[in-house]
Amino acid sequence: MLEARELRLSISGKTILDGVSARFQAGEISVVTGPNGSGKSRFMHSLAGLETPDSGEVLLDSQPYPGRDQRLGTGVGLVFQQPELQVIEQTVEQDILFGLRNIGLDPDRRQEILEESILWSGLESHRHQDPGTLSGGELRRLALASVLAMGPRYILLDEPFENLDYPGVAETLHQIIKIRDRGCGVIIVTHGLEKCLAHADRLLLMKSGRIIADALPERVLPFLEDHDVRRPGMKIRDMSWLRS
């Protein structure tokens, strides 16, 4: 289980997180939404260990995360809203290998994970390509593959459908479902509920640095517009950009 307990964070006197608590289970897809400025991205950064709250704690399997001897990304991985910001190497395969070198895997194991990641992401024909020449959907798949190669049990995705066309959204959604099917917990921050809510186990609504609703999507959906979040004009079972 991944758990946030009473996370509080202020920046320049402004409250960003105001006592945020939540629990996430492996093998589930959770969707987090809310108006701009509600604290969603800072919450994700805190869960991933990239932001240190003023108070509160993040626990992974009842232990503080990240632990003293635990590398960032090995328990909880985060894919940024702009994946190009975390793709740093000159080729697709070198970018996947970057994190594996940092966690000290031996060369044979690194190569094994690289081949698995290339195959999983469908980037076999791009392995020697400059990431800057990839399409938006391909770049997001590379970012996902690089994060997954580190072996996290939870994957956090900040606006994963941003600026993607229909094929790019469908590709990304396929990857998300494959991650869930591997037993990972998936947490998606998005305004694009119509693209993915059909696959969600729960919907969390944030506002003013707090989680004000956390329940089955059908229970939260009727209240979205009361809190400045656009409610898609369709039934939950139709909120997917995957073809039936």
Short mmCIF file of C-alpha atoms in Angstrom, two decimals:
data_model
loop_
_atom_site.label_atom_id
_atom_site.label_comp_id
_atom_site.label_asym_id
_atom_site.label_seq_id
_atom_site.Cartn_x
_atom_site.Cartn_y
_atom_site.Cartn_z
CA MET A 1 0.00 0.00 0.00
CA LEU A 2 1.07 3.57 -0.75
CA GLU A 3 -0.21 5.98 1.87
CA ALA A 4 -0.10 9.73 2.44
CA ARG A 5 -0.74 10.91 5.98
CA GLU A 6 -1.66 14.51 6.69
CA LEU A 7 0.66 16.08 4.13
CA ARG A 8 1.04 19.82 4.58
CA LEU A 9 3.06 22.12 2.35
CA SER A 10 3.30 25.90 2.07
CA ILE A 11 5.38 27.88 -0.40
CA SER A 12 6.03 31.60 0.08
CA GLY A 13 3.25 31.72 2.64
CA LYS A 14 0.70 30.06 0.36
CA THR A 15 -0.85 26.77 1.43
CA ILE A 16 -0.38 24.13 -1.28
CA LEU A 17 -1.28 20.95 0.61
CA ASP A 18 -3.57 21.22 3.61
CA GLY A 19 -3.62 17.91 5.45
CA VAL A 20 -3.85 15.52 2.50
CA SER A 21 -4.37 11.87 3.38
CA ALA A 22 -5.05 8.98 0.99
CA ARG A 23 -4.30 5.28 0.48
CA PHE A 24 -3.58 3.58 -2.83
CA GLN A 25 -3.59 -0.14 -3.55
CA ALA A 26 -1.47 -2.14 -5.98
CA GLY A 27 -3.29 -3.36 -9.09
CA GLU A 28 -5.73 -0.44 -9.11
CA ILE A 29 -6.14 2.66 -11.25
CA SER A 30 -6.94 5.80 -9.29
CA VAL A 31 -7.76 9.08 -11.01
CA VAL A 32 -7.13 12.43 -9.30
CA THR A 33 -8.81 15.56 -10.63
CA GLY A 34 -9.53 19.08 -9.48
CA PRO A 35 -9.38 22.70 -10.61
CA ASN A 36 -6.06 24.34 -11.49
CA GLY A 37 -4.08 25.21 -8.37
CA SER A 38 -5.72 22.57 -6.21
CA GLY A 39 -2.39 20.92 -5.32
CA LYS A 40 -2.57 17.85 -7.54
CA SER A 41 0.94 17.99 -8.98
CA ARG A 42 2.57 18.83 -5.64
CA PHE A 43 0.73 15.89 -4.13
CA MET A 44 2.17 13.60 -6.81
CA HIS A 45 5.67 15.01 -6.27
CA SER A 46 5.32 14.35 -2.54
CA LEU A 47 4.19 10.76 -3.10
CA ALA A 48 7.18 10.18 -5.40
CA GLY A 49 9.65 11.61 -2.87
CA LEU A 50 10.53 14.60 -5.08
CA GLU A 51 8.94 17.11 -2.70
CA THR A 52 9.44 17.16 1.07
CA PRO A 53 6.25 18.33 2.81
CA ASP A 54 6.45 20.61 5.82
CA SER A 55 4.74 17.90 7.84
CA GLY A 56 3.09 14.54 7.40
CA GLU A 57 4.57 11.43 5.83
CA VAL A 58 4.43 9.08 2.87
CA LEU A 59 4.49 5.36 3.61
CA LEU A 60 5.13 2.44 1.27
CA ASP A 61 4.08 -0.87 2.81
CA SER A 62 3.93 0.87 6.19
CA GLN A 63 7.54 2.13 5.92
CA PRO A 64 8.60 5.75 5.29
CA TYR A 65 9.21 6.44 1.60
CA PRO A 66 11.80 6.99 0.38
CA GLY A 67 13.74 5.07 3.02
CA ARG A 68 17.27 5.98 4.00
CA ASP A 69 18.83 3.41 1.68
CA GLN A 70 16.11 3.47 -1.00
CA ARG A 71 16.70 5.07 -4.38
CA LEU A 72 14.07 7.41 -5.75
CA GLY A 73 12.04 5.69 -8.46
CA THR A 74 12.50 2.15 -7.13
CA GLY A 75 9.27 2.14 -5.11
CA VAL A 76 7.22 4.95 -6.64
CA GLY A 77 7.83 6.30 -10.15
CA LEU A 78 6.56 9.57 -11.59
CA VAL A 79 6.06 10.50 -15.25
CA PHE A 80 5.91 14.28 -15.60
CA GLN A 81 3.26 16.21 -17.48
CA GLN A 82 6.02 17.10 -19.97
CA PRO A 83 7.91 13.81 -20.42
CA GLU A 84 10.65 15.48 -22.45
CA LEU A 85 11.86 17.04 -19.19
CA GLN A 86 12.85 13.63 -17.82
CA VAL A 87 14.27 12.14 -21.02
CA ILE A 88 17.95 13.07 -20.83
CA GLU A 89 20.02 10.66 -22.93
CA GLN A 90 20.87 10.72 -26.65
CA THR A 91 19.08 7.52 -27.68
CA VAL A 92 16.01 5.59 -26.57
CA GLU A 93 17.97 2.66 -25.18
CA GLN A 94 20.50 4.87 -23.39
CA ASP A 95 17.67 6.71 -21.67
CA ILE A 96 16.23 3.45 -20.33
CA LEU A 97 19.70 2.35 -19.19
CA PHE A 98 20.37 5.61 -17.34
CA GLY A 99 18.30 4.77 -14.26
CA LEU A 100 19.44 1.16 -14.24
CA ARG A 101 23.07 2.27 -13.99
CA ASN A 102 22.20 4.63 -11.14
CA ILE A 103 20.71 1.86 -9.02
CA GLY A 104 23.83 -0.26 -9.49
CA LEU A 105 22.55 -3.23 -11.47
CA ASP A 106 25.18 -5.45 -13.04
CA PRO A 107 25.57 -5.19 -16.85
CA ASP A 108 23.83 -8.48 -17.65
CA ARG A 109 20.76 -7.58 -15.60
CA ARG A 110 20.70 -4.08 -17.10
CA GLN A 111 20.68 -5.53 -20.60
CA GLU A 112 17.92 -7.97 -19.70
CA ILE A 113 15.69 -5.22 -18.34
CA LEU A 114 16.50 -3.00 -21.31
CA GLU A 115 15.31 -5.64 -23.77
CA GLU A 116 12.14 -6.24 -21.75
CA SER A 117 11.44 -2.49 -21.61
CA ILE A 118 12.04 -1.95 -25.33
CA LEU A 119 9.70 -4.81 -26.17
CA TRP A 120 7.05 -3.71 -23.66
CA SER A 121 6.99 -0.14 -24.95
CA GLY A 122 6.87 -1.11 -28.63
CA LEU A 123 9.93 1.03 -29.37
CA GLU A 124 12.07 -1.71 -30.96
CA SER A 125 12.47 0.17 -34.23
CA HIS A 126 13.42 3.36 -32.35
CA ARG A 127 16.02 2.03 -29.93
CA HIS A 128 18.93 3.96 -31.50
CA GLN A 129 16.83 7.04 -32.27
CA ASP A 130 17.24 10.48 -30.70
CA PRO A 131 14.27 10.89 -28.30
CA GLY A 132 13.83 14.43 -29.61
CA THR A 133 12.64 12.98 -32.93
CA LEU A 134 9.89 10.80 -31.40
CA SER A 135 6.20 11.60 -31.66
CA GLY A 136 4.37 12.76 -28.54
CA GLY A 137 2.92 9.30 -27.92
CA GLU A 138 6.27 7.59 -28.47
CA LEU A 139 8.01 10.01 -26.14
CA ARG A 140 5.47 9.31 -23.40
CA ARG A 141 5.98 5.57 -23.90
CA LEU A 142 9.72 6.06 -23.52
CA ALA A 143 9.24 8.02 -20.29
CA LEU A 144 6.96 5.26 -19.00
CA ALA A 145 9.43 2.54 -20.01
CA SER A 146 12.33 4.35 -18.34
CA VAL A 147 10.36 4.73 -15.11
CA LEU A 148 9.07 1.14 -15.15
CA ALA A 149 12.57 -0.23 -15.73
CA MET A 150 13.41 0.87 -12.17
CA GLY A 151 10.86 -1.62 -10.84
CA PRO A 152 8.44 0.65 -8.95
CA ARG A 153 5.24 -0.76 -7.50
CA TYR A 154 3.32 2.47 -8.07
CA ILE A 155 3.32 4.67 -11.16
CA LEU A 156 2.16 8.30 -10.99
CA LEU A 157 1.16 10.01 -14.24
CA ASP A 158 0.70 13.77 -14.34
CA GLU A 159 -1.66 14.73 -17.21
CA PRO A 160 -0.55 11.77 -19.38
CA PHE A 161 -2.93 12.66 -22.24
CA GLU A 162 -1.89 16.30 -22.56
CA ASN A 163 -1.32 17.43 -26.18
CA LEU A 164 -1.80 13.93 -27.62
CA ASP A 165 -3.95 13.14 -30.65
CA TYR A 166 -6.39 10.23 -30.67
CA PRO A 167 -3.76 7.56 -31.53
CA GLY A 168 -1.42 8.98 -28.88
CA VAL A 169 -4.11 8.88 -26.20
CA ALA A 170 -5.04 5.31 -27.15
CA GLU A 171 -1.38 4.22 -27.06
CA THR A 172 -0.89 5.77 -23.64
CA LEU A 173 -4.09 4.26 -22.29
CA HIS A 174 -3.05 0.81 -23.51
CA GLN A 175 0.24 1.24 -21.64
CA ILE A 176 -1.57 2.29 -18.46
CA ILE A 177 -3.78 -0.80 -18.55
CA LYS A 178 -0.74 -3.02 -19.14
CA ILE A 179 0.95 -1.45 -16.11
CA ARG A 180 -2.12 -2.14 -13.99
CA ASP A 181 -2.25 -5.72 -15.26
CA ARG A 182 1.34 -6.22 -14.11
CA GLY A 183 0.11 -5.60 -10.57
CA CYS A 184 1.31 -2.01 -10.23
CA GLY A 185 -0.81 0.69 -8.69
CA VAL A 186 -1.49 3.52 -11.15
CA ILE A 187 -2.40 7.06 -10.11
CA ILE A 188 -3.44 9.43 -12.91
CA VAL A 189 -3.77 13.18 -12.48
CA THR A 190 -5.92 14.53 -15.30
CA HIS A 191 -8.60 16.95 -16.41
CA GLY A 192 -9.34 14.59 -19.32
CA LEU A 193 -11.71 12.28 -17.48
CA GLU A 194 -13.51 11.31 -20.67
CA LYS A 195 -10.35 9.58 -21.87
CA CYS A 196 -9.82 7.19 -18.98
CA LEU A 197 -12.50 7.13 -16.29
CA ALA A 198 -14.07 3.94 -17.66
CA HIS A 199 -10.94 2.11 -16.46
CA ALA A 200 -10.69 3.72 -13.01
CA ASP A 201 -11.38 1.99 -9.71
CA ARG A 202 -11.82 5.31 -7.87
CA LEU A 203 -11.93 9.05 -8.40
CA LEU A 204 -10.35 11.56 -6.04
CA LEU A 205 -11.35 15.23 -6.17
CA MET A 206 -8.92 17.87 -4.88
CA LYS A 207 -9.62 21.51 -4.14
CA SER A 208 -7.62 24.15 -2.26
CA GLY A 209 -4.97 21.67 -1.20
CA ARG A 210 -7.40 19.08 0.17
CA ILE A 211 -9.00 15.86 -0.99
CA ILE A 212 -12.71 16.60 -0.72
CA ALA A 213 -13.99 13.36 -2.29
CA ASP A 214 -12.54 9.87 -2.69
CA ALA A 215 -14.92 7.17 -3.85
CA LEU A 216 -16.15 5.14 -6.80
CA PRO A 217 -16.22 7.34 -9.92
CA GLU A 218 -20.00 7.21 -10.20
CA ARG A 219 -20.34 8.64 -6.69
CA VAL A 220 -17.97 11.58 -7.23
CA LEU A 221 -18.96 12.51 -10.79
CA PRO A 222 -22.24 14.31 -9.94
CA PHE A 223 -20.41 16.82 -7.74
CA LEU A 224 -17.57 17.83 -10.07
CA GLU A 225 -19.15 20.99 -11.48
CA ASP A 226 -19.92 22.23 -7.95
CA HIS A 227 -16.14 22.40 -7.52
CA ASP A 228 -15.09 23.97 -10.83
CA VAL A 229 -14.31 20.73 -12.66
CA ARG A 230 -15.94 20.06 -16.01
CA ARG A 231 -18.14 16.98 -15.97
CA PRO A 232 -17.98 14.98 -19.23
CA GLY A 233 -21.34 14.65 -20.91
CA MET A 234 -21.33 10.87 -21.19
CA LYS A 235 -21.76 7.76 -19.12
CA ILE A 236 -18.73 6.41 -17.27
CA ARG A 237 -18.67 3.21 -19.31
CA ASP A 238 -18.12 5.35 -22.43
CA MET A 239 -15.25 7.37 -20.92
CA SER A 240 -12.43 5.65 -22.77
CA TRP A 241 -10.57 6.43 -25.95
CA LEU A 242 -10.00 2.76 -26.63
CA ARG A 243 -12.04 1.24 -29.38
CA SER A 244 -14.38 -1.52 -28.25
#
